[in-house]
Amino acid sequence: MTITNEGARAQIGVTGLAVMGSNIARNLARHGHTVALHNRSIAKTDALIAEHGGDGDFVRTETVEEFVGALQKPRRVLIMVKAGDPTDAVIEELAAAMEPGDIIIDGGNALYTDTIRREASLRERGLHFVGAGISGGEEGALNGPSIMPGGPKESYEALGPLLESIAAQVDGTPCCTHIGPDGSGHFVKMVHNGIEYADMQLIGEAYNLFRDALGYDADKIAEVFTEWNAGDLESYLVEITAEVLKQKDAKTGKALVDVIVDAAEQKGTGRWTVKSALDLGVPVTGIAEAVFARALSGSREQRRAAVGLASGQLADKPADAAQFTEDIRQALYASKVVAYAQGFDQIAAGSAEYDWDLHPADLATIWRGGCIIRARFLNRIKEAYDENPQLPSLILAPYFRDAIETAIDSWRRVVSTATLLGIPVPAFASSLSYYDALRAERLPAALTQGQRDFFGAHTYERTDAEGKFHTLWSGDRSEVQA
Ligand code: 6PG
């Protein structure tokens, strides 16, 4: 039933009714919540009500005042507008019309530092600001996303049950939990997206190997991914990979993937993840390679100019296709573990930096369903962190340690074969190098320290004594304690 301009009876309001906003509003209504609707242009509000009014109880509002007036107290408003300036503009308008104790939720892909700033400024005005990461795309928004709300704990008491009711559910557990203070929800969503980039790049590299090393067509590669999706690699991204590969282009009859321009775009969350990781000093090599691979793919002119550059002597294609297929599967799994391990390291570093007290097991729990990176192996990640919340790296959890031990020979074969065939595998290769570096007893960083001391007197530590030391490089080369 749709009622216009009734009193303050809506449990929540949604402003910004593009697809994500509309779908979340519908999801809320379908779960029995009365939802006040608002959009800059009323046409979108009317279209939503005309097409989906039957989903539940909506309150149509035109002005911000009317919108805010339609809400029960404490008022809860979910903003679903473009990240950046548009979000600030909407927050300002709402805040002016709201009262202390009311809650503004930003469900967009906001930069977490913006969320920290907005939360602090609204807190001063007595308002609660919740930066909520929402993952799952349009379909997830409608049928159950994964929701990562940050912000004041008190606000979660008023908001949590409502959000949990519309989130995806896995084994009876909602894919939504209070993440932590201020920007933590958007930070966690950002890292989620970074992992999403890495995962997509790794899948892309696997696809590339099937196409260029084994000469498989899209249909055949789709079959492999479908089969993989029945095993340890079961995940949303592997599932949709098979769907995309199977799709035929109506115009040419070819596989659609073969007529799509091979230049990947990005809205920026992967890039933010890497920037933040650089600041935090966390090596998220898989994510970084994925972001750079998109950038490289988009350098169309440079690529065109470089076609025909020397490849050198290339090796023969792998003789045993079945073995190579299994090698790729193992390499994908191991590299994926590295990508998640690095992402969780970044979350731990962010948590320490901002004093957020984030719980990795909780994040693995709410990423098991609804979101883009949902995957069977998130259950394993949850178990690993449940068992040891202080795990120094996911790679060290017994389950993943064993899985990598099983995969390692395949992983090395894939990276070396790809290199000998001249096929780029930046994420597979960097993940393997990361693993090798992590397990190395000695790294070349000792030499780096020596060089830094040589040209800049930056000092070094010794393996056999406490303190900092400097060698008098341009003097008699004796060592002094710094
Ligand atoms: C999600 C997605 C979602 C969106 C990204 C895509 O979790 O639902 O990550 O946030 O699809 O914006 O990002 P790119 O355009 O940067 O690939």
CSV table of C-alpha atoms in Angstrom, one decimal, residues 5 42 77 140 326 424 461:
chain,number,residue,atom,x,y,z
A,5,ASN,CA,2.0,12.6,3.2
A,42,ILE,CA,10.3,13.3,-7.9
A,77,VAL,CA,17.9,8.2,6.8
A,140,GLY,CA,22.3,-7.9,-3.6
A,326,GLU,CA,44.9,-28.3,-12.4
A,424,PRO,CA,51.4,-11.7,-18.4
A,461,GLU,CA,70.6,-2.6,13.0
